[in-house]
Short mmCIF file of C-alpha atoms and ligand atoms in Angstrom, two decimals:
data_model
loop_
_atom_site.label_atom_id
_atom_site.label_comp_id
_atom_site.label_asym_id
_atom_site.label_seq_id
_atom_site.Cartn_x
_atom_site.Cartn_y
_atom_site.Cartn_z
CA MET E 825 143.23 112.85 125.69
CA LYS E 826 147.18 113.90 125.77
CA ASP E 827 147.85 109.70 125.39
CA LEU E 828 145.65 110.02 122.44
CA ARG E 829 147.50 113.04 120.94
CA ARG E 830 151.06 111.08 121.86
CA TRP E 831 149.45 108.27 119.98
CA LEU E 832 148.56 109.83 116.82
CA TYR E 833 151.57 111.42 115.77
CA PRO E 834 152.65 107.57 114.96
CA LEU E 835 149.91 106.68 113.34
CA LEU E 836 149.79 109.73 111.02
CA LEU E 837 153.11 108.56 110.17
CA ALA E 838 151.74 105.42 109.39
CA VAL E 839 149.20 106.90 107.26
CA LEU E 840 152.14 108.33 105.05
CA LEU E 841 154.16 105.67 105.16
CA LEU E 842 151.30 103.27 103.76
CA PRO E 843 152.19 101.91 99.95
CA PRO E 844 151.73 103.27 97.48
CA MET E 845 150.82 106.48 98.14
CA VAL E 846 147.55 108.23 97.41
CA GLN E 847 146.94 111.87 96.70
CA THR E 848 145.06 112.91 99.93
CA SER E 849 144.77 116.96 98.49
CA ALA E 850 141.30 115.45 96.74
CA GLN E 851 138.40 117.71 98.24
CA GLY E 852 135.04 118.06 97.98
CA GLU E 853 133.07 116.75 95.01
CA LYS E 854 136.20 113.94 94.47
CA GLN E 855 136.27 113.11 97.53
CA SER E 856 132.58 111.86 97.26
CA GLN E 857 133.43 109.71 94.45
CA GLY E 858 136.19 108.42 96.26
CA ALA E 859 139.87 108.40 95.23
CA LEU E 860 140.08 104.71 93.52
CA ARG E 861 143.11 105.34 92.40
CA GLY E 862 145.89 103.90 94.61
CA PHE E 863 143.48 101.80 95.92
CA GLN E 864 144.80 98.91 98.19
CA VAL E 865 141.78 97.06 97.49
CA ASN E 866 140.09 95.14 93.93
CA SER E 867 136.75 96.06 93.87
CA GLN E 868 136.22 93.91 90.87
CA ARG E 869 137.48 91.21 93.30
CA LEU E 870 134.88 92.12 95.99
CA GLN E 871 131.71 92.13 93.88
CA GLN E 872 132.27 89.32 92.03
CA THR E 873 131.93 87.31 95.67
CA LEU E 874 129.14 90.03 96.16
CA ASP E 875 127.45 88.76 93.31
CA LYS E 876 127.77 84.99 94.36
CA LEU E 877 126.52 85.28 97.42
CA SER E 878 123.69 87.32 96.27
CA GLU E 879 122.15 83.90 94.79
CA PHE E 880 122.13 82.29 97.92
CA GLY E 881 118.20 82.65 99.14
CA ARG E 882 117.34 84.98 96.25
CA ASN E 883 113.70 86.16 95.90
CA PRO E 884 112.43 86.63 92.07
CA GLU E 885 111.72 89.84 93.38
CA GLY E 886 115.42 90.60 94.15
CA GLY E 887 117.23 90.80 97.11
CA VAL E 888 117.62 87.70 99.46
CA THR E 889 115.93 85.50 102.31
CA ARG E 890 118.53 84.02 104.03
CA LEU E 891 117.53 83.90 107.39
CA GLY E 892 120.21 82.97 109.98
CA PHE E 893 119.91 79.46 110.57
CA SER E 894 118.38 78.07 107.47
CA GLU E 895 119.40 76.01 104.41
CA ALA E 896 120.03 79.39 102.34
CA ASP E 897 122.35 80.36 105.00
CA MET E 898 124.05 76.69 105.71
CA ALA E 899 124.95 76.68 101.40
CA ALA E 900 126.23 80.65 102.02
CA ARG E 901 128.25 79.84 104.71
CA GLU E 902 130.24 77.21 102.99
CA TYR E 903 130.70 79.07 100.14
CA VAL E 904 132.29 81.92 102.21
CA MET E 905 134.42 79.60 103.85
CA GLY E 906 135.69 77.86 100.66
CA LEU E 907 136.78 81.73 99.54
CA MET E 908 138.39 82.14 102.90
CA ARG E 909 140.03 78.78 102.73
CA GLN E 910 141.62 79.92 99.07
CA ALA E 911 142.36 83.62 100.82
CA GLY E 912 144.86 81.03 103.18
CA LEU E 913 142.99 81.53 106.24
CA ALA E 914 143.28 79.28 109.13
CA VAL E 915 138.91 78.56 109.22
CA ARG E 916 137.38 77.75 112.61
CA VAL E 917 133.69 77.65 113.48
CA ASP E 918 132.96 78.29 116.91
CA PRO E 919 129.81 76.25 118.99
CA ALA E 920 127.75 79.16 118.23
CA GLY E 921 128.38 79.07 114.43
CA ASN E 922 130.66 82.17 114.01
CA ILE E 923 132.99 81.40 111.39
CA PHE E 924 136.46 82.87 111.97
CA GLY E 925 139.68 82.98 109.41
CA ARG E 926 142.87 83.61 110.94
CA ARG E 927 146.07 85.39 108.89
CA PRO E 928 149.01 84.91 111.60
CA GLY E 929 150.96 87.90 112.85
CA THR E 930 154.49 88.42 113.64
CA GLU E 931 154.66 89.33 117.27
CA ASN E 932 152.50 87.09 119.64
CA LEU E 933 149.94 89.57 120.47
CA PRO E 934 145.95 89.34 120.68
CA VAL E 935 143.91 89.03 117.39
CA LEU E 936 142.31 92.50 115.35
CA LEU E 937 139.68 90.68 114.96
CA PHE E 938 137.00 92.36 111.63
CA GLY E 939 133.88 91.38 110.14
CA SER E 940 130.00 91.33 110.05
CA HIS E 941 127.27 88.70 109.02
CA ILE E 942 125.64 87.17 105.88
CA ASP E 943 122.17 86.49 107.22
CA SER E 944 119.39 88.57 106.25
CA VAL E 945 115.88 89.26 107.41
CA PRO E 946 113.01 88.03 105.56
CA HIS E 947 113.03 89.94 101.90
CA GLY E 948 116.13 91.62 102.95
CA GLY E 949 118.92 92.95 100.47
CA ASN E 950 122.26 91.77 99.36
CA PHE E 951 124.27 94.58 101.12
CA ASP E 952 123.78 94.65 104.89
CA GLY E 953 125.96 92.36 106.33
CA ASP E 954 127.31 91.33 103.08
CA VAL E 955 129.26 94.25 102.22
CA GLY E 956 131.26 94.17 106.03
CA SER E 957 131.87 90.26 105.77
CA LEU E 958 133.53 90.09 101.95
CA GLY E 959 134.52 93.49 103.08
CA ALA E 960 136.64 91.79 105.39
CA LEU E 961 137.87 88.94 103.19
CA GLU E 962 138.99 91.56 100.95
CA VAL E 963 140.73 93.23 102.96
CA MET E 964 142.67 89.85 103.48
CA ARG E 965 143.38 89.21 100.09
CA ALA E 966 144.75 92.25 99.61
CA LEU E 967 146.98 92.21 102.10
CA ASN E 968 148.01 88.37 100.54
CA GLU E 969 148.78 90.59 97.47
CA HIS E 970 150.85 93.37 98.41
CA LYS E 971 152.84 90.67 100.66
CA VAL E 972 152.32 92.90 103.94
CA ALA E 973 152.67 91.27 107.21
CA THR E 974 150.77 92.31 110.06
CA ARG E 975 152.65 92.47 114.15
CA HIS E 976 148.87 91.58 114.97
CA PRO E 977 147.74 87.92 114.03
CA LEU E 978 144.05 89.04 111.88
CA GLU E 979 141.12 87.74 112.50
CA MET E 980 138.28 88.01 109.92
CA VAL E 981 134.64 86.86 111.58
CA VAL E 982 131.34 86.12 110.43
CA TRP E 983 128.87 86.27 112.88
CA SER E 984 125.88 83.93 113.31
CA ASN E 985 122.39 84.66 113.04
CA GLU E 986 122.68 88.56 113.18
CA GLU E 987 119.19 89.66 112.17
CA GLY E 988 117.44 86.87 114.46
CA HIS E 989 113.95 86.73 112.66
CA HIS E 990 113.08 83.22 113.77
CA PHE E 991 114.16 82.87 117.12
CA GLY E 992 113.10 86.45 118.54
CA LYS E 993 116.48 87.11 119.31
CA GLY E 994 119.21 88.75 116.94
CA LEU E 995 122.85 89.77 117.39
CA PHE E 996 123.03 85.71 118.11
CA GLY E 997 126.35 84.86 117.61
CA SER E 998 128.21 88.10 118.85
CA GLY E 999 125.78 87.35 122.09
CA ALA E 1000 127.29 84.08 122.65
CA ALA E 1001 130.90 85.37 121.85
CA ALA E 1002 129.95 88.88 124.63
CA GLY E 1003 128.45 85.69 127.23
CA VAL E 1004 124.97 87.96 126.93
CA LEU E 1005 123.17 84.73 126.21
CA GLY E 1006 120.30 83.50 128.77
CA PRO E 1007 120.02 79.91 129.22
CA GLY E 1008 116.95 78.99 127.25
CA ILE E 1009 118.19 81.01 124.03
CA LEU E 1010 119.18 77.24 122.42
CA GLU E 1011 115.95 75.79 123.39
CA ARG E 1012 113.82 78.76 121.10
CA ARG E 1013 112.49 76.80 117.86
CA ASP E 1014 111.74 78.39 114.63
CA GLU E 1015 108.47 78.37 111.99
CA GLN E 1016 109.02 74.67 111.84
CA GLY E 1017 109.29 73.48 115.41
CA VAL E 1018 113.51 72.74 115.23
CA SER E 1019 114.93 74.65 117.65
CA LEU E 1020 118.35 76.47 118.02
CA ALA E 1021 120.44 73.35 119.48
CA ASP E 1022 119.11 71.24 116.37
CA TRP E 1023 119.98 74.06 114.09
CA LEU E 1024 123.63 74.69 115.89
CA ARG E 1025 123.18 70.45 115.34
CA ARG E 1026 123.09 70.72 111.70
CA TYR E 1027 126.32 73.39 111.04
CA GLY E 1028 128.22 70.45 112.61
CA GLN E 1029 128.36 72.65 116.26
CA ASP E 1030 127.86 70.10 119.40
CA PRO E 1031 124.88 72.75 121.49
CA ALA E 1032 126.75 71.46 125.07
CA ARG E 1033 129.75 73.25 124.39
CA PHE E 1034 127.91 76.56 123.75
CA THR E 1035 129.23 78.71 126.46
CA GLU E 1036 132.94 78.01 124.76
CA ALA E 1037 131.97 80.69 122.36
CA ARG E 1038 132.72 83.15 124.77
CA ILE E 1039 135.71 85.38 124.10
CA ARG E 1040 137.40 86.42 126.82
CA PRO E 1041 138.04 90.37 127.06
CA GLY E 1042 141.79 91.47 126.82
CA SER E 1043 142.46 88.09 124.01
CA VAL E 1044 141.00 90.25 121.49
CA ALA E 1045 143.06 93.58 120.48
CA GLY E 1046 139.90 95.80 118.73
CA TYR E 1047 136.93 94.98 116.89
CA LEU E 1048 136.11 96.64 113.14
CA GLU E 1049 133.12 96.51 111.37
CA LEU E 1050 132.23 97.83 107.90
CA HIS E 1051 128.79 98.29 107.37
CA ILE E 1052 126.27 100.25 105.02
CA GLU E 1053 124.67 103.19 107.20
CA GLN E 1054 121.06 101.86 106.23
CA GLY E 1055 119.94 105.52 106.56
CA ALA E 1056 120.33 108.56 104.35
CA VAL E 1057 122.67 110.67 106.30
CA LEU E 1058 125.58 109.82 104.39
CA GLU E 1059 124.02 110.26 101.42
CA GLU E 1060 122.28 113.42 102.18
CA THR E 1061 125.32 115.30 102.86
CA ARG E 1062 127.47 113.59 100.48
CA ILE E 1063 129.93 112.09 102.33
CA PRO E 1064 131.75 108.98 101.17
CA ILE E 1065 132.49 107.35 105.10
CA GLY E 1066 130.52 107.46 107.95
CA VAL E 1067 132.59 107.10 111.45
CA VAL E 1068 130.36 105.27 114.05
CA GLN E 1069 129.94 107.16 117.19
CA GLY E 1070 127.88 104.84 119.31
CA ILE E 1071 125.33 102.22 118.29
CA VAL E 1072 121.34 102.05 119.38
CA GLY E 1073 120.25 99.26 122.18
CA ILE E 1074 117.60 97.28 120.36
CA ASN E 1075 114.53 96.05 123.24
CA TRP E 1076 112.03 93.82 122.15
CA TRP E 1077 108.90 92.48 123.90
CA THR E 1078 106.29 90.00 122.38
CA CYS E 1079 102.76 91.78 123.41
CA VAL E 1080 99.33 89.48 123.59
CA ALA E 1081 95.75 91.09 123.94
CA THR E 1082 93.05 88.85 124.77
CA GLY E 1083 89.84 89.36 124.41
CA PHE E 1084 86.54 87.33 123.73
CA ALA E 1085 86.44 85.74 120.16
CA ASN E 1086 82.00 86.32 119.35
CA HIS E 1087 79.50 86.80 116.74
CA ALA E 1088 80.32 89.70 114.92
CA GLY E 1089 76.73 90.25 114.34
CA THR E 1090 75.05 89.50 116.72
CA THR E 1091 77.69 90.75 119.85
CA PRO E 1092 76.53 94.68 120.47
CA MET E 1093 79.57 97.23 120.46
CA ASN E 1094 78.55 98.11 123.92
CA ARG E 1095 79.73 93.92 124.97
CA ARG E 1096 82.46 93.00 122.47
CA GLN E 1097 86.33 92.18 123.97
CA ASP E 1098 87.48 93.13 120.56
CA ALA E 1099 91.73 92.08 120.82
CA LEU E 1100 92.26 94.18 117.54
CA ALA E 1101 90.77 97.10 118.83
CA ALA E 1102 92.76 96.87 121.56
CA ALA E 1103 96.23 96.55 119.94
CA ALA E 1104 95.25 98.95 117.58
CA ARG E 1105 95.08 101.72 120.21
CA ALA E 1106 98.09 100.05 121.55
CA VAL E 1107 100.34 100.75 118.25
CA LEU E 1108 99.62 104.45 118.32
CA ALA E 1109 100.07 104.29 122.17
CA VAL E 1110 103.90 103.45 121.52
CA ARG E 1111 104.02 105.67 118.68
CA GLU E 1112 102.87 108.84 120.89
CA GLU E 1113 104.90 107.91 123.76
CA VAL E 1114 108.14 107.51 121.92
CA ARG E 1115 107.04 111.10 119.73
CA ALA E 1116 106.54 112.46 123.29
CA GLU E 1117 110.25 113.52 123.75
CA PRO E 1118 112.75 114.84 121.54
CA SER E 1119 115.32 113.54 120.23
CA ARG E 1120 116.11 110.48 118.38
CA GLN E 1121 114.28 107.22 119.81
CA VAL E 1122 112.54 105.20 118.06
CA GLY E 1123 109.98 102.46 118.18
CA THR E 1124 107.94 100.06 116.27
CA VAL E 1125 105.12 97.79 116.03
CA GLY E 1126 106.62 95.23 113.11
CA TYR E 1127 103.73 93.15 112.75
CA MET E 1128 100.18 91.88 114.12
CA ARG E 1129 99.05 87.93 114.45
CA VAL E 1130 95.09 88.06 114.61
CA GLU E 1131 92.96 85.05 116.17
CA PRO E 1132 91.05 83.77 114.56
CA GLY E 1133 91.19 86.57 111.70
CA ALA E 1134 87.49 85.79 110.06
CA ARG E 1135 85.51 88.80 108.81
CA ASN E 1136 82.41 87.50 110.47
CA ILE E 1137 84.62 87.02 114.09
CA ILE E 1138 85.37 89.29 116.67
CA PRO E 1139 89.11 88.85 117.29
CA GLY E 1140 89.75 87.20 120.34
CA ARG E 1141 93.26 87.74 120.60
CA VAL E 1142 96.60 89.59 118.38
CA GLU E 1143 99.81 88.44 119.13
CA PHE E 1144 102.16 91.85 118.82
CA PRO E 1145 105.90 92.61 119.30
CA VAL E 1146 107.04 96.22 120.61
CA GLU E 1147 110.55 97.02 119.60
CA LEU E 1148 112.34 100.11 121.38
CA ARG E 1149 115.34 101.84 119.97
CA ASP E 1150 117.63 104.67 121.65
CA LEU E 1151 121.69 105.34 122.84
CA GLU E 1152 120.73 105.77 126.37
CA ALA E 1153 119.02 102.80 127.56
CA ALA E 1154 117.45 104.69 130.78
CA LYS E 1155 115.25 106.82 128.05
CA VAL E 1156 113.95 103.48 126.87
CA GLU E 1157 113.19 101.85 130.21
CA ARG E 1158 111.55 105.84 130.78
CA ILE E 1159 109.73 105.38 127.82
CA TRP E 1160 108.70 101.55 128.00
CA ALA E 1161 107.17 102.66 131.85
CA ARG E 1162 104.71 104.34 129.81
CA ILE E 1163 103.84 102.50 127.14
CA ARG E 1164 102.78 100.13 129.60
CA GLU E 1165 100.74 102.54 131.26
CA ARG E 1166 99.05 103.38 128.59
CA PHE E 1167 98.36 99.51 127.72
CA ALA E 1168 96.95 99.18 131.18
CA THR E 1169 94.72 102.36 130.55
CA ILE E 1170 93.62 100.70 127.09
CA ALA E 1171 92.97 97.02 128.08
CA ARG E 1172 90.65 98.45 131.06
CA GLU E 1173 88.50 100.32 128.54
CA GLU E 1174 88.49 97.74 125.80
CA ASN E 1175 87.76 95.18 128.49
CA VAL E 1176 90.62 93.12 127.18
CA GLU E 1177 93.81 92.29 129.00
CA ILE E 1178 97.46 93.10 126.95
CA GLU E 1179 100.47 91.32 128.40
CA CYS E 1180 104.02 91.75 127.49
CA VAL E 1181 107.13 89.52 127.84
CA PRO E 1182 110.51 90.36 127.42
CA LEU E 1183 112.07 88.45 124.30
CA ALA E 1184 115.51 90.14 124.03
CA ALA E 1185 117.44 93.57 125.04
CA ASP E 1186 120.93 94.66 123.82
CA GLN E 1187 122.39 97.37 125.24
CA PRO E 1188 123.86 100.39 123.53
CA ALA E 1189 127.45 100.58 122.86
CA ARG E 1190 129.68 103.62 122.60
CA THR E 1191 132.86 103.14 119.76
CA ASP E 1192 136.39 103.47 121.07
CA PRO E 1193 137.45 107.18 120.40
CA VAL E 1194 141.27 105.74 119.15
CA PHE E 1195 139.55 103.60 116.81
CA GLN E 1196 137.17 106.46 115.63
CA GLN E 1197 140.48 108.73 115.11
CA ALA E 1198 142.14 105.80 113.47
CA ILE E 1199 139.25 104.94 111.00
CA ARG E 1200 139.58 109.58 110.10
CA GLU E 1201 143.15 108.92 109.35
CA ALA E 1202 142.30 105.69 107.32
CA ALA E 1203 139.71 107.85 105.49
CA GLN E 1204 141.39 111.09 104.90
CA ALA E 1205 145.02 109.10 103.81
CA ALA E 1206 142.40 107.04 101.31
CA GLY E 1207 141.34 110.86 99.88
CA LEU E 1208 137.66 110.50 101.53
CA ALA E 1209 135.83 112.64 103.40
CA THR E 1210 134.12 111.36 106.90
CA ARG E 1211 131.37 112.26 108.92
CA ASP E 1212 130.87 111.14 112.67
CA LEU E 1213 126.80 109.68 113.03
CA PRO E 1214 125.19 107.36 115.35
CA SER E 1215 124.20 104.09 114.37
CA GLY E 1216 120.62 103.48 114.61
CA ALA E 1217 120.38 99.74 113.69
CA GLY E 1218 121.70 97.37 115.85
CA HIS E 1219 125.33 95.60 115.06
CA ASP E 1220 127.67 93.00 116.21
CA ALA E 1221 129.69 95.78 117.20
CA GLN E 1222 128.13 96.49 120.17
CA ASN E 1223 128.14 92.77 121.59
CA ALA E 1224 131.96 93.25 120.40
CA SER E 1225 132.51 96.06 122.81
CA ARG E 1226 132.04 93.66 125.89
CA PHE E 1227 135.16 91.69 125.03
CA ALA E 1228 137.29 94.49 123.13
CA PRO E 1229 137.71 98.63 121.93
CA MET E 1230 134.91 98.99 119.19
CA GLY E 1231 134.96 101.06 115.99
CA MET E 1232 132.29 101.07 113.13
CA ILE E 1233 132.59 102.10 109.04
CA PHE E 1234 129.67 103.25 107.39
CA VAL E 1235 129.03 103.64 103.67
CA PRO E 1236 126.16 105.42 102.26
CA SER E 1237 123.31 103.42 101.45
CA ARG E 1238 120.96 104.82 98.22
CA GLY E 1239 117.78 106.55 99.72
CA GLY E 1240 118.69 105.54 103.12
CA ILE E 1241 116.68 102.21 102.24
CA SER E 1242 117.74 99.15 104.06
CA HIS E 1243 115.83 95.42 105.00
CA SER E 1244 114.59 96.00 101.62
CA PRO E 1245 115.58 94.13 98.13
CA ARG E 1246 115.82 97.51 97.17
CA GLU E 1247 119.07 98.04 99.37
CA PHE E 1248 121.66 99.69 97.56
CA THR E 1249 125.08 100.87 97.70
CA PRO E 1250 127.27 101.41 94.16
CA PRO E 1251 130.50 99.17 93.73
CA GLU E 1252 132.73 102.51 94.49
CA GLU E 1253 131.43 103.40 97.33
CA VAL E 1254 131.47 99.69 98.67
CA ALA E 1255 135.16 99.68 97.54
CA ASN E 1256 135.77 103.02 99.73
CA GLY E 1257 134.61 101.50 102.71
CA VAL E 1258 136.46 98.27 102.40
CA GLU E 1259 140.02 100.61 101.53
CA VAL E 1260 139.00 102.64 104.73
CA LEU E 1261 138.59 99.58 106.64
CA TYR E 1262 142.35 98.00 105.10
CA ARG E 1263 143.55 100.93 106.11
CA SER E 1264 142.21 101.28 109.85
CA VAL E 1265 142.92 97.70 110.82
CA LEU E 1266 147.04 98.54 109.35
CA LEU E 1267 146.99 101.79 111.65
CA LEU E 1268 145.74 100.03 114.45
CA ASP E 1269 147.79 97.15 113.93
CA ALA E 1270 150.80 99.67 114.07
CA GLY E 1271 149.29 101.65 116.84
CA LEU E 1272 147.74 99.80 119.49
CA LYS E 1273 149.58 98.05 122.38
CA ARG E 1274 148.74 95.91 125.30
CA THR E 1275 148.64 97.49 128.55
CA GLU E 1276 147.40 95.50 131.95
CA GLY E 1277 143.97 96.27 131.37
CA GLY E 1278 143.99 95.82 127.71
CA ILE E 1279 144.16 97.57 125.15
CA ALA E 1280 145.96 101.49 124.58
CA GLY E 1281 146.83 103.75 122.35
CA ALA E 1282 151.06 103.04 121.92
CA ASN E 1283 152.97 105.94 123.05
C1 GLV L 2617 119.96 94.51 112.85
O1 GLV L 2617 120.01 94.74 111.41
C2 GLV L 2617 118.44 95.77 112.95
O2 GLV L 2617 119.09 96.79 113.12
O3 GLV L 2617 117.16 95.21 113.59
MN1 MN L 2618 119.85 94.07 109.49
MN1 MN L 2619 123.43 93.91 109.81
#
């Protein structure tokens, strides 16, 4: 704590020296509107790129379907890489498909990394990931425009396949960078039967070099990610900037209930092995067990695949996923153990089998206090109020925390809606977040120093 305080005074000084000065006295209502005056980043320039990006994978009902490793994603990546080159960044793609764009620093220091993702869920929106990715690009452009030199080299990153829809593994690119992906991940196939390895080839990469995507701890000074909140806390409290305290762990299982498909008219009710009836009870059991403990943990069954799937056949097989999320890994384990017991009881009573296999487990991560404080200071300097909050959504930042200290900035989401075409954050609120990212990068660039064990506050 003492070290932290010693580090904050130079930080405060750096804030005061950031050109040009912004009014730090703006409070209350004015704060939630954002003090656009004096912003270093260019909101209009940013919005133009966000609008263009939203054309890749656009859906008629609005929003996009731009799954990681798809034609739409590939085209969007080309667009973003073009913008990165125009901004003078040295662009490279690692063997996991992550895109990096480097701006040199003046000292021989590890890079400061910031970015997000541009892939989406099916029928997703135009803000999840896009804001942090093109926000990172806008930071680079603004630094160029204002001829700001940094001590650390800066890199923006666009992580590959964050949502993980068709390979059952989210946070893919950052997972490769963190070295947490198990063997066999590249053999997973999408709905067309194309393997992840083949997709990497289509993206110009050699899957045999996949492990080279790993980022060594200590080689990155820190990681920052700007993102929409995807919940309603900031909007409801009218606070423009969220300082993320931690990111939930996300655990996925695929479960299959196996009964016996039989004639719906001739099989008496007491002789049925109805896989769907069992799966329906299982869905409710998940909800009950998640709710059985107080606090913010969540659990979801997001789909069911029923076979054979006809009105007059008793369902013989149902596949359904279980997703559990919390900041505490032990709590997830505890709830999952109870759910499994409930599934065993249901299976017995319904005369079916229920089997679940783990598919993915992304560990929860805490953000670094030094990075949290830098974000608060940056927001204050931009005349923007902040609030600390946890992230219920998963982010590549949780993998980045395995190789570097990490922080995350949130901006409000209208109505708390996300993973939906109705996802929306107004341009001025996006700009608030990008300005805070810009200033946080500069504060951390000024304040971080390298120690033997990694990074600490300068003193
Ligand atoms: C990622 O967007 C997730 O939280 O599912
Ligand atoms: Mn998402
Ligand atoms: Mn996201």
